[in-house]
Short mmCIF file of C-alpha atoms in Angstrom, two decimals:
data_model
loop_
_atom_site.label_atom_id
_atom_site.label_comp_id
_atom_site.label_asym_id
_atom_site.label_seq_id
_atom_site.Cartn_x
_atom_site.Cartn_y
_atom_site.Cartn_z
CA MET A 1 -63.02 -9.58 -53.18
CA PRO A 2 -63.70 -11.96 -56.11
CA ALA A 3 -62.31 -11.12 -59.54
CA GLU A 4 -65.78 -10.68 -61.06
CA SER A 5 -66.44 -7.71 -58.75
CA ARG A 6 -63.40 -5.71 -59.84
CA GLN A 7 -64.01 -2.15 -58.75
CA LEU A 8 -62.58 1.28 -59.37
CA LYS A 9 -59.83 2.75 -57.22
CA LEU A 10 -60.45 6.46 -56.68
CA ASN A 11 -58.07 8.99 -55.17
CA LEU A 12 -58.74 12.66 -54.57
CA PHE A 13 -55.70 14.55 -55.87
CA ILE A 14 -55.51 17.81 -53.92
CA TYR A 15 -53.90 20.92 -55.36
CA PRO A 16 -54.49 23.72 -52.83
CA GLY A 17 -56.25 26.02 -55.33
CA GLY A 18 -57.71 23.34 -57.57
CA HIS A 19 -56.25 21.80 -60.72
CA HIS A 20 -57.27 24.43 -63.25
CA GLU A 21 -54.51 27.02 -63.33
CA ALA A 22 -57.10 29.76 -62.70
CA GLY A 23 -59.13 27.70 -60.22
CA TRP A 24 -58.13 29.93 -57.33
CA ARG A 25 -59.81 32.89 -59.12
CA TYR A 26 -63.17 31.15 -59.54
CA LYS A 27 -65.95 32.74 -57.49
CA ASP A 28 -66.68 29.59 -55.46
CA SER A 29 -63.06 28.75 -54.59
CA ALA A 30 -61.42 29.59 -51.26
CA PRO A 31 -57.82 30.78 -51.80
CA GLU A 32 -57.83 32.45 -48.39
CA ARG A 33 -58.02 28.98 -46.79
CA MET A 34 -55.11 27.33 -48.58
CA LEU A 35 -52.90 27.51 -45.46
CA ASP A 36 -55.71 26.47 -43.10
CA ILE A 37 -55.38 22.85 -41.98
CA ALA A 38 -59.11 22.71 -41.28
CA TYR A 39 -59.68 23.22 -45.03
CA TYR A 40 -57.79 20.02 -45.83
CA GLN A 41 -59.27 18.14 -42.90
CA GLU A 42 -62.74 18.93 -44.25
CA LEU A 43 -61.75 17.58 -47.66
CA ALA A 44 -60.26 14.44 -46.10
CA LYS A 45 -63.47 13.79 -44.15
CA LYS A 46 -65.58 14.29 -47.29
CA ALA A 47 -63.42 11.94 -49.33
CA GLU A 48 -63.55 9.35 -46.55
CA ALA A 49 -67.34 9.68 -46.32
CA SER A 50 -67.42 8.91 -50.07
CA LYS A 51 -65.16 5.87 -49.42
CA PHE A 52 -62.30 7.09 -51.60
CA ASP A 53 -59.15 5.00 -51.48
CA ALA A 54 -56.76 7.85 -50.74
CA LEU A 55 -55.87 11.50 -50.90
CA PHE A 56 -52.94 12.25 -53.19
CA PHE A 57 -50.69 15.23 -52.50
CA ALA A 58 -48.06 16.57 -54.89
CA ASP A 59 -44.83 18.26 -53.87
CA GLY A 60 -41.67 19.76 -55.30
CA PRO A 61 -38.49 21.04 -53.62
CA ALA A 62 -38.41 24.41 -55.41
CA LEU A 63 -40.81 27.35 -55.64
CA ALA A 64 -42.22 27.69 -59.13
CA ASP A 65 -41.10 30.96 -60.66
CA ASN A 66 -44.64 31.53 -61.95
CA ILE A 67 -46.13 31.97 -58.47
CA ARG A 68 -47.18 35.52 -59.51
CA TYR A 69 -50.25 34.14 -61.28
CA ALA A 70 -51.07 30.77 -59.74
CA SER A 71 -51.48 29.01 -56.40
CA ARG A 72 -48.46 26.78 -56.76
CA PHE A 73 -46.79 26.90 -53.35
CA ARG A 74 -46.27 23.59 -51.54
CA LEU A 75 -47.07 22.37 -48.07
CA GLU A 76 -44.74 19.63 -46.83
CA PRO A 77 -46.75 16.45 -47.45
CA LEU A 78 -45.76 14.29 -44.48
CA THR A 79 -46.62 17.05 -42.03
CA TRP A 80 -49.89 17.44 -43.90
CA ILE A 81 -50.66 13.69 -43.74
CA SER A 82 -50.13 13.61 -39.98
CA ALA A 83 -52.74 16.32 -39.44
CA LEU A 84 -55.27 14.60 -41.72
CA ALA A 85 -54.71 11.12 -40.32
CA ALA A 86 -55.63 12.44 -36.87
CA VAL A 87 -59.20 13.30 -37.98
CA THR A 88 -59.91 10.25 -40.19
CA GLN A 89 -59.97 6.48 -39.69
CA ARG A 90 -59.83 4.64 -43.01
CA ILE A 91 -58.85 6.75 -46.00
CA GLY A 92 -55.27 6.44 -47.25
CA PHE A 93 -52.74 9.20 -47.92
CA ILE A 94 -50.19 9.33 -50.74
CA ALA A 95 -47.39 11.84 -50.30
CA THR A 96 -44.83 12.85 -52.90
CA ALA A 97 -41.14 12.77 -51.97
CA SER A 98 -38.08 13.07 -54.18
CA THR A 99 -35.32 10.48 -54.42
CA THR A 100 -33.00 13.13 -55.84
CA TYR A 101 -33.30 15.64 -53.01
CA ASN A 102 -33.73 13.45 -49.94
CA GLU A 103 -31.64 10.84 -48.12
CA PRO A 104 -32.98 7.28 -47.76
CA TYR A 105 -32.61 6.97 -43.99
CA ASN A 106 -34.46 10.18 -43.15
CA LEU A 107 -37.24 9.48 -45.63
CA ALA A 108 -37.62 5.89 -44.41
CA ARG A 109 -38.07 7.14 -40.83
CA LEU A 110 -40.62 9.78 -41.85
CA PHE A 111 -42.82 7.45 -43.87
CA ALA A 112 -42.56 4.61 -41.36
CA SER A 113 -43.63 6.99 -38.58
CA VAL A 114 -46.64 8.18 -40.57
CA ASP A 115 -47.62 4.61 -41.47
CA HIS A 116 -47.52 3.63 -37.80
CA LEU A 117 -49.40 6.68 -36.55
CA SER A 118 -52.10 6.38 -39.24
CA GLY A 119 -52.62 2.65 -38.70
CA GLY A 120 -51.20 1.66 -42.08
CA ARG A 121 -52.62 4.28 -44.45
CA ALA A 122 -49.50 5.78 -46.04
CA GLY A 123 -48.28 5.66 -49.63
CA TRP A 124 -45.12 7.15 -51.13
CA ASN A 125 -45.33 8.81 -54.54
CA ILE A 126 -41.75 8.27 -55.74
CA VAL A 127 -40.49 11.10 -57.95
CA THR A 128 -37.05 11.97 -59.26
CA THR A 129 -37.80 15.75 -59.58
CA GLY A 130 -37.79 17.31 -63.03
CA ASP A 131 -37.32 20.93 -61.90
CA ALA A 132 -33.66 21.83 -62.42
CA SER A 133 -33.93 24.86 -60.13
CA ALA A 134 -34.19 22.51 -57.12
CA ALA A 135 -30.46 21.75 -57.33
CA LEU A 136 -29.48 25.17 -56.01
CA ASN A 137 -31.62 24.67 -52.91
CA PHE A 138 -29.55 21.64 -51.89
CA GLY A 139 -26.01 22.82 -52.54
CA PHE A 140 -25.61 21.21 -55.98
CA ASP A 141 -24.12 23.02 -58.95
CA ARG A 142 -26.34 21.24 -61.45
CA HIS A 143 -29.44 19.09 -61.67
CA PRO A 144 -28.67 15.41 -62.45
CA THR A 145 -29.66 14.08 -65.87
CA HIS A 146 -32.90 12.16 -66.39
CA ALA A 147 -31.04 8.82 -66.58
CA ASP A 148 -28.90 9.57 -63.52
CA ARG A 149 -31.96 10.53 -61.49
CA TYR A 150 -33.63 7.22 -62.26
CA GLU A 151 -30.48 5.25 -61.51
CA ARG A 152 -30.23 6.97 -58.13
CA ALA A 153 -33.95 6.35 -57.57
CA GLY A 154 -33.55 2.61 -58.02
CA GLU A 155 -30.80 2.43 -55.42
CA PHE A 156 -32.73 4.78 -53.14
CA VAL A 157 -35.85 2.60 -53.14
CA ASP A 158 -33.79 -0.54 -52.59
CA VAL A 159 -32.19 1.06 -49.51
CA VAL A 160 -35.51 2.30 -48.12
CA THR A 161 -37.06 -1.13 -48.63
CA LYS A 162 -34.24 -2.79 -46.68
CA LEU A 163 -34.61 -0.23 -43.89
CA TRP A 164 -38.36 -0.85 -43.64
CA ASP A 165 -37.58 -4.58 -43.44
CA SER A 166 -34.74 -4.19 -40.96
CA TRP A 167 -37.09 -5.13 -38.12
CA GLU A 168 -38.77 -8.47 -38.74
CA ASP A 169 -42.50 -8.54 -38.07
CA ASP A 170 -42.14 -10.26 -34.69
CA ALA A 171 -39.02 -8.39 -33.52
CA LEU A 172 -41.01 -6.25 -31.11
CA VAL A 173 -41.73 -8.55 -28.12
CA SER A 174 -42.82 -6.30 -25.21
CA ASP A 175 -42.72 -9.26 -22.79
CA ARG A 176 -43.17 -7.87 -19.27
CA ASP A 177 -42.48 -11.22 -17.58
CA SER A 178 -39.09 -11.82 -19.19
CA GLY A 179 -38.17 -8.17 -19.41
CA ILE A 180 -37.42 -8.55 -23.14
CA PHE A 181 -38.67 -5.57 -25.12
CA ALA A 182 -37.28 -6.50 -28.56
CA ASP A 183 -35.66 -9.61 -30.05
CA THR A 184 -32.37 -8.19 -31.28
CA ASP A 185 -31.71 -11.30 -33.37
CA LYS A 186 -34.57 -10.08 -35.56
CA ILE A 187 -33.32 -6.50 -35.99
CA HIS A 188 -30.80 -6.17 -38.80
CA SER A 189 -28.20 -3.74 -40.05
CA ILE A 190 -28.50 -3.45 -43.81
CA ASN A 191 -24.85 -2.44 -44.42
CA HIS A 192 -25.60 -0.90 -47.82
CA ILE A 193 -22.68 0.47 -49.83
CA GLY A 194 -23.64 1.61 -53.32
CA LYS A 195 -22.92 4.18 -55.98
CA TYR A 196 -25.06 6.87 -54.38
CA HIS A 197 -25.65 5.82 -50.76
CA ARG A 198 -23.90 4.30 -47.75
CA VAL A 199 -26.38 3.27 -45.05
CA LYS A 200 -25.73 0.97 -42.10
CA GLY A 201 -29.17 0.72 -40.45
CA PRO A 202 -31.25 -0.64 -38.86
CA LEU A 203 -34.19 1.75 -38.80
CA THR A 204 -35.12 3.36 -35.47
CA LEU A 205 -38.59 1.81 -35.22
CA PRO A 206 -40.38 -1.49 -35.96
CA ARG A 207 -41.83 -2.60 -39.27
CA SER A 208 -44.97 -0.65 -40.04
CA PRO A 209 -48.56 -1.99 -40.16
CA GLN A 210 -48.52 -2.43 -43.96
CA GLY A 211 -45.02 -3.93 -43.95
CA ARG A 212 -44.11 -0.83 -45.89
CA PRO A 213 -46.08 2.08 -47.37
CA VAL A 214 -47.56 1.58 -50.83
CA TYR A 215 -45.13 2.47 -53.63
CA VAL A 216 -46.66 4.92 -56.10
CA GLN A 217 -44.93 6.27 -59.19
CA ALA A 218 -45.86 9.05 -61.61
CA GLY A 219 -43.45 8.91 -64.55
CA SER A 220 -44.47 7.55 -67.96
CA SER A 221 -41.22 8.01 -69.88
CA GLU A 222 -39.20 4.96 -70.94
CA ASP A 223 -37.10 5.23 -67.76
CA GLY A 224 -40.29 5.78 -65.77
CA ARG A 225 -41.99 2.70 -67.20
CA SER A 226 -38.95 0.56 -66.51
CA PHE A 227 -38.77 1.86 -62.94
CA ALA A 228 -42.51 1.32 -62.42
CA SER A 229 -42.33 -2.29 -63.60
CA ARG A 230 -39.79 -3.03 -60.85
CA TYR A 231 -41.22 -1.07 -57.93
CA ALA A 232 -44.61 0.59 -58.40
CA GLU A 233 -47.80 -0.71 -56.84
CA ALA A 234 -49.86 2.17 -58.24
CA ILE A 235 -49.04 4.44 -61.17
CA PHE A 236 -50.34 7.96 -61.68
CA THR A 237 -50.31 8.78 -65.38
CA ALA A 238 -51.61 11.35 -67.90
CA HIS A 239 -53.40 10.49 -71.14
CA GLN A 240 -55.67 12.35 -73.52
CA THR A 241 -57.20 9.47 -75.49
CA LEU A 242 -58.51 6.01 -74.79
CA GLY A 243 -56.03 4.54 -77.28
CA ASN A 244 -53.00 6.09 -75.63
CA ALA A 245 -54.23 5.01 -72.21
CA GLN A 246 -54.76 1.44 -73.44
CA GLU A 247 -51.25 1.31 -74.90
CA PHE A 248 -49.71 2.48 -71.64
CA TYR A 249 -51.85 0.10 -69.55
CA ALA A 250 -50.98 -2.94 -71.68
CA ASP A 251 -47.29 -2.04 -71.76
CA ILE A 252 -47.06 -1.58 -67.99
CA LYS A 253 -48.90 -4.82 -67.23
CA ALA A 254 -46.65 -6.74 -69.66
CA ARG A 255 -43.48 -5.23 -68.17
CA VAL A 256 -44.61 -6.06 -64.64
CA LYS A 257 -45.28 -9.66 -65.64
CA SER A 258 -41.91 -9.91 -67.41
CA VAL A 259 -40.03 -9.17 -64.17
CA GLY A 260 -41.98 -11.81 -62.25
CA ARG A 261 -44.53 -9.59 -60.55
CA ASN A 262 -48.31 -9.95 -60.52
CA PRO A 263 -49.89 -7.35 -62.88
CA ASP A 264 -53.00 -7.27 -60.67
CA HIS A 265 -50.80 -5.82 -57.92
CA VAL A 266 -49.98 -2.71 -59.96
CA LYS A 267 -52.88 -0.26 -60.27
CA VAL A 268 -52.85 2.15 -63.23
CA LEU A 269 -54.59 5.39 -62.23
CA PRO A 270 -54.84 8.14 -64.87
CA GLY A 271 -55.83 11.66 -63.86
CA ILE A 272 -59.22 13.10 -64.78
CA SER A 273 -60.34 16.68 -64.17
CA PRO A 274 -64.15 16.88 -64.51
CA PHE A 275 -66.24 19.98 -65.22
CA ILE A 276 -69.74 18.92 -64.29
CA GLY A 277 -73.07 20.56 -65.18
CA SER A 278 -76.73 19.61 -65.25
CA THR A 279 -76.45 19.64 -69.06
CA GLU A 280 -73.47 19.18 -71.36
CA ALA A 281 -73.85 22.80 -72.51
CA GLU A 282 -73.74 23.99 -68.90
CA ALA A 283 -70.59 21.94 -68.23
CA ARG A 284 -68.87 23.32 -71.33
CA ALA A 285 -69.84 26.85 -70.36
CA LEU A 286 -68.30 26.26 -66.92
CA HIS A 287 -65.08 25.06 -68.56
CA ASP A 288 -65.05 28.14 -70.81
CA GLU A 289 -65.59 30.36 -67.77
CA PHE A 290 -62.47 28.94 -66.15
CA ASN A 291 -60.44 29.37 -69.32
CA GLU A 292 -61.45 33.03 -69.53
CA LEU A 293 -59.80 33.52 -66.11
CA THR A 294 -56.39 32.31 -67.29
CA GLN A 295 -53.40 34.65 -67.54
CA PRO A 296 -51.69 34.20 -70.94
CA GLU A 297 -48.30 35.12 -69.49
CA TYR A 298 -48.59 32.31 -66.98
CA SER A 299 -49.94 29.84 -69.55
CA LEU A 300 -47.11 30.58 -71.98
CA HIS A 301 -44.55 30.13 -69.23
CA GLN A 302 -46.03 26.75 -68.32
CA LEU A 303 -45.94 25.65 -71.94
CA ARG A 304 -42.33 26.76 -72.30
CA ARG A 305 -41.37 24.64 -69.28
CA ILE A 306 -42.83 21.59 -71.01
CA VAL A 307 -41.78 22.00 -74.66
CA ASP A 308 -38.88 24.49 -74.38
CA ALA A 309 -40.35 26.91 -76.94
CA ASP A 310 -40.81 30.65 -76.38
CA LEU A 311 -44.11 31.71 -77.95
CA SER A 312 -44.42 35.12 -76.27
CA GLY A 313 -44.13 37.00 -79.56
CA TYR A 314 -46.69 34.95 -81.46
CA ASP A 315 -50.35 35.63 -82.19
CA LEU A 316 -52.25 33.53 -79.65
CA ASP A 317 -55.03 32.94 -82.16
CA GLY A 318 -52.64 31.83 -84.89
CA PRO A 319 -51.58 28.24 -85.62
CA PHE A 320 -49.14 26.59 -83.27
CA PRO A 321 -45.62 26.75 -84.80
CA ARG A 322 -44.85 23.03 -84.77
CA GLU A 323 -41.38 23.67 -86.24
CA LEU A 324 -40.22 25.08 -82.90
CA ILE A 325 -40.62 21.72 -81.15
CA ARG A 326 -37.51 19.54 -80.97
CA VAL A 327 -37.79 15.93 -79.81
CA GLU A 328 -34.33 15.39 -78.42
CA GLY A 329 -32.23 15.16 -75.28
CA GLU A 330 -33.67 15.61 -71.79
CA ARG A 331 -36.86 17.24 -73.05
CA GLY A 332 -37.64 14.36 -75.38
CA ALA A 333 -37.43 11.91 -72.47
CA SER A 334 -40.27 13.63 -70.62
CA SER A 335 -43.65 11.89 -70.70
CA ARG A 336 -45.51 15.20 -70.31
CA PHE A 337 -43.67 16.58 -73.35
CA HIS A 338 -45.09 13.74 -75.43
CA VAL A 339 -48.62 14.32 -74.09
CA VAL A 340 -48.44 17.91 -75.32
CA LEU A 341 -46.85 16.91 -78.62
CA ASP A 342 -49.67 14.42 -79.19
CA ILE A 343 -52.27 17.18 -78.68
CA ILE A 344 -50.46 19.43 -81.16
CA GLU A 345 -50.16 16.77 -83.84
CA ARG A 346 -53.62 15.27 -83.36
CA GLU A 347 -55.68 18.45 -82.98
CA ASN A 348 -53.62 21.12 -84.78
CA PRO A 349 -54.73 23.79 -82.27
CA THR A 350 -54.09 27.50 -82.21
CA ILE A 351 -51.72 28.60 -79.48
CA ARG A 352 -54.63 29.85 -77.35
CA GLN A 353 -56.52 26.58 -77.81
CA LEU A 354 -53.48 24.62 -76.69
CA LEU A 355 -53.02 26.88 -73.66
CA HIS A 356 -56.64 26.29 -72.69
CA ARG A 357 -56.26 22.52 -73.21
CA LEU A 358 -53.37 22.50 -70.75
CA ALA A 359 -54.85 24.99 -68.27
CA GLY A 360 -57.34 22.44 -66.94
CA ALA A 361 -54.90 19.95 -65.46
CA ARG A 362 -51.39 20.33 -66.95
CA GLY A 363 -51.91 17.71 -69.65
CA HIS A 364 -54.22 15.38 -67.75
CA TRP A 365 -57.60 14.31 -69.15
CA VAL A 366 -60.19 17.10 -68.86
CA GLN A 367 -63.84 16.17 -69.39
CA ALA A 368 -66.89 18.46 -69.41
CA GLY A 369 -70.31 16.87 -69.15
CA THR A 370 -73.22 15.77 -67.03
CA PRO A 371 -72.66 13.41 -64.09
CA GLU A 372 -73.92 10.56 -66.27
CA GLN A 373 -71.50 11.46 -69.08
CA ILE A 374 -68.54 11.68 -66.69
CA ALA A 375 -69.46 8.27 -65.25
CA ASP A 376 -69.74 6.89 -68.80
CA LYS A 377 -66.22 8.05 -69.66
CA ILE A 378 -64.77 6.63 -66.45
CA GLN A 379 -66.47 3.30 -67.09
CA GLU A 380 -65.34 3.22 -70.72
CA TRP A 381 -61.68 3.46 -69.72
CA PHE A 382 -62.12 1.07 -66.78
CA ASP A 383 -63.91 -1.59 -68.83
CA ASN A 384 -61.63 -1.38 -71.87
CA GLY A 385 -58.12 -1.95 -70.53
CA ALA A 386 -57.11 1.67 -69.93
CA ALA A 387 -57.35 2.13 -66.14
CA ASP A 388 -57.81 0.41 -62.79
CA GLY A 389 -59.18 3.64 -61.36
CA PHE A 390 -58.55 7.37 -61.42
CA ASN A 391 -56.99 10.26 -59.59
CA ILE A 392 -59.83 12.77 -59.45
CA MET A 393 -58.49 16.29 -60.05
CA PRO A 394 -61.20 18.88 -59.28
CA PRO A 395 -60.76 22.16 -61.17
CA TYR A 396 -61.48 24.06 -57.96
CA LEU A 397 -62.05 23.23 -54.30
CA GLN A 398 -64.08 22.39 -52.40
CA GLY A 399 -67.12 22.53 -54.69
CA GLY A 400 -65.40 20.81 -57.60
CA PHE A 401 -65.01 17.72 -55.45
CA ASP A 402 -68.40 18.04 -53.78
CA ILE A 403 -70.32 17.75 -57.05
CA PHE A 404 -68.27 14.72 -58.14
CA ALA A 405 -68.86 12.98 -54.81
CA GLU A 406 -72.57 13.84 -54.71
CA GLU A 407 -73.47 13.33 -58.38
CA VAL A 408 -70.97 10.97 -60.05
CA VAL A 409 -70.03 8.53 -57.27
CA PRO A 410 -73.66 7.36 -56.74
CA ILE A 411 -73.90 6.54 -60.46
CA LEU A 412 -70.70 4.50 -60.29
CA ARG A 413 -72.11 2.67 -57.25
CA ARG A 414 -75.39 1.89 -58.98
CA ARG A 415 -73.39 0.33 -61.80
CA GLY A 416 -71.47 -1.84 -59.34
CA LEU A 417 -68.18 -0.08 -60.11
CA PHE A 418 -67.33 1.46 -56.76
CA ARG A 419 -67.56 0.38 -53.14
CA HIS A 420 -70.34 1.29 -50.72
CA ASP A 421 -68.00 0.86 -47.75
CA TYR A 422 -64.41 -0.01 -46.92
CA ASP A 423 -63.52 -3.69 -46.66
CA GLY A 424 -60.25 -3.14 -44.80
CA ALA A 425 -58.31 -0.66 -42.72
CA THR A 426 -55.08 0.01 -44.65
CA LEU A 427 -54.25 1.55 -47.99
CA ARG A 428 -53.03 -1.88 -49.14
CA ASP A 429 -56.45 -3.28 -48.23
CA HIS A 430 -58.19 -0.59 -50.29
CA PHE A 431 -55.98 -1.19 -53.33
CA GLY A 432 -56.17 -4.98 -53.00
CA LEU A 433 -52.42 -5.32 -52.48
CA PRO A 434 -50.70 -8.03 -50.44
CA ARG A 435 -48.60 -7.22 -47.41
CA PRO A 436 -45.01 -7.70 -48.66
CA GLN A 437 -42.85 -10.42 -47.17
CA ASN A 438 -39.94 -9.19 -45.07
CA THR A 439 -36.67 -9.72 -46.93
CA PHE A 440 -34.90 -10.73 -43.68
CA SER A 441 -37.49 -13.26 -42.53
CA GLY A 442 -36.26 -16.84 -42.37
CA LEU A 443 -32.56 -15.97 -42.54
CA GLN A 444 -30.20 -18.23 -40.63
CA ARG A 445 -29.64 -16.76 -37.17
CA ALA A 446 -26.11 -16.07 -36.05
CA THR A 447 -25.06 -18.36 -33.21
CA ALA A 448 -23.67 -16.90 -30.00
#
């Protein structure tokens, strides 16, 4: 596709109950279907019919201790992808998996299998896991520090990459006449010995259709930006203002270029959670209706997890006590912490106003407006160096996605900003990413 026809990349980010923390309580939601695979298959088919690039699925290796008030349990994403790939043909799937609480060999096998079985539609959202409670589920006494998690992540991705390359592209021969099934000279042990991992290899199956799944990353801290510049091919990020989004976009593209990579091969995809009405007043009333369904105890707990401040004894309609916030240590390294801090310092909200600001999408960009206004905002960020596309985060499902697909997507198409049909078959095709060269290709063969 020529450069002058640059188009939006759009993913549907699925949270089982919707992205507003009270979305599961909304009258048109379907919480009783959140463990029904047909529910997700329907969403996948709808997103594919709208020609979305991918479905994005979050995960975490610990049950949130606020499950009393919100639909925050987790289905295992790779199992989920397999079921959705079976009923779709083109749409991609991005699954979250932790480098802190997995082993490279197992994860490489799982993702390679899904990429094969889906025909090259898999992406890996690489996370280091911020929830300290996960450690006790894996036999660890403590959760690693932010810096240690990112150091381990770098080695982890290097190992997985080598494993996915351990079969060269033409290693699988399947020659009936000669009886040769695979060219063993083109299947390589990786013999990795590092600080965190020892892995011999090779992987148990050939290189996948995309060469390897697309690398996606969701951290915006300093460590996260550095990691993304080395590895990420798409970045999921949270911003509240055009200016902040532009700063992040420019910084990421510059960092990618500085390490010798092509900035066009790294897609920056902020989250947007749209409340859509036939008028702006109707959209704002819908947003207010959702906020009235929130549980303050849950909202305060969520805020405490982000900023480490207990506000349970404060008047919710009083000013936010800024003096309680400390920018230091592990908390200060969190990108989501700084998103919340920016809201506090820029808007000077009451506690209740801040809770409602965060209820919509946990610090992601929430917009209420008509379909035309939502399209205008998307285009403004896309045209002004803030985004290559968006992760669409409906406040509830399935209707919250339906109205976006039916009302906003056609506007984006009329403006020439989004595809009418798929041009390729793989997630790399959709994102306009090259198939990576195999790191073992062209190596001198050992002589017998």
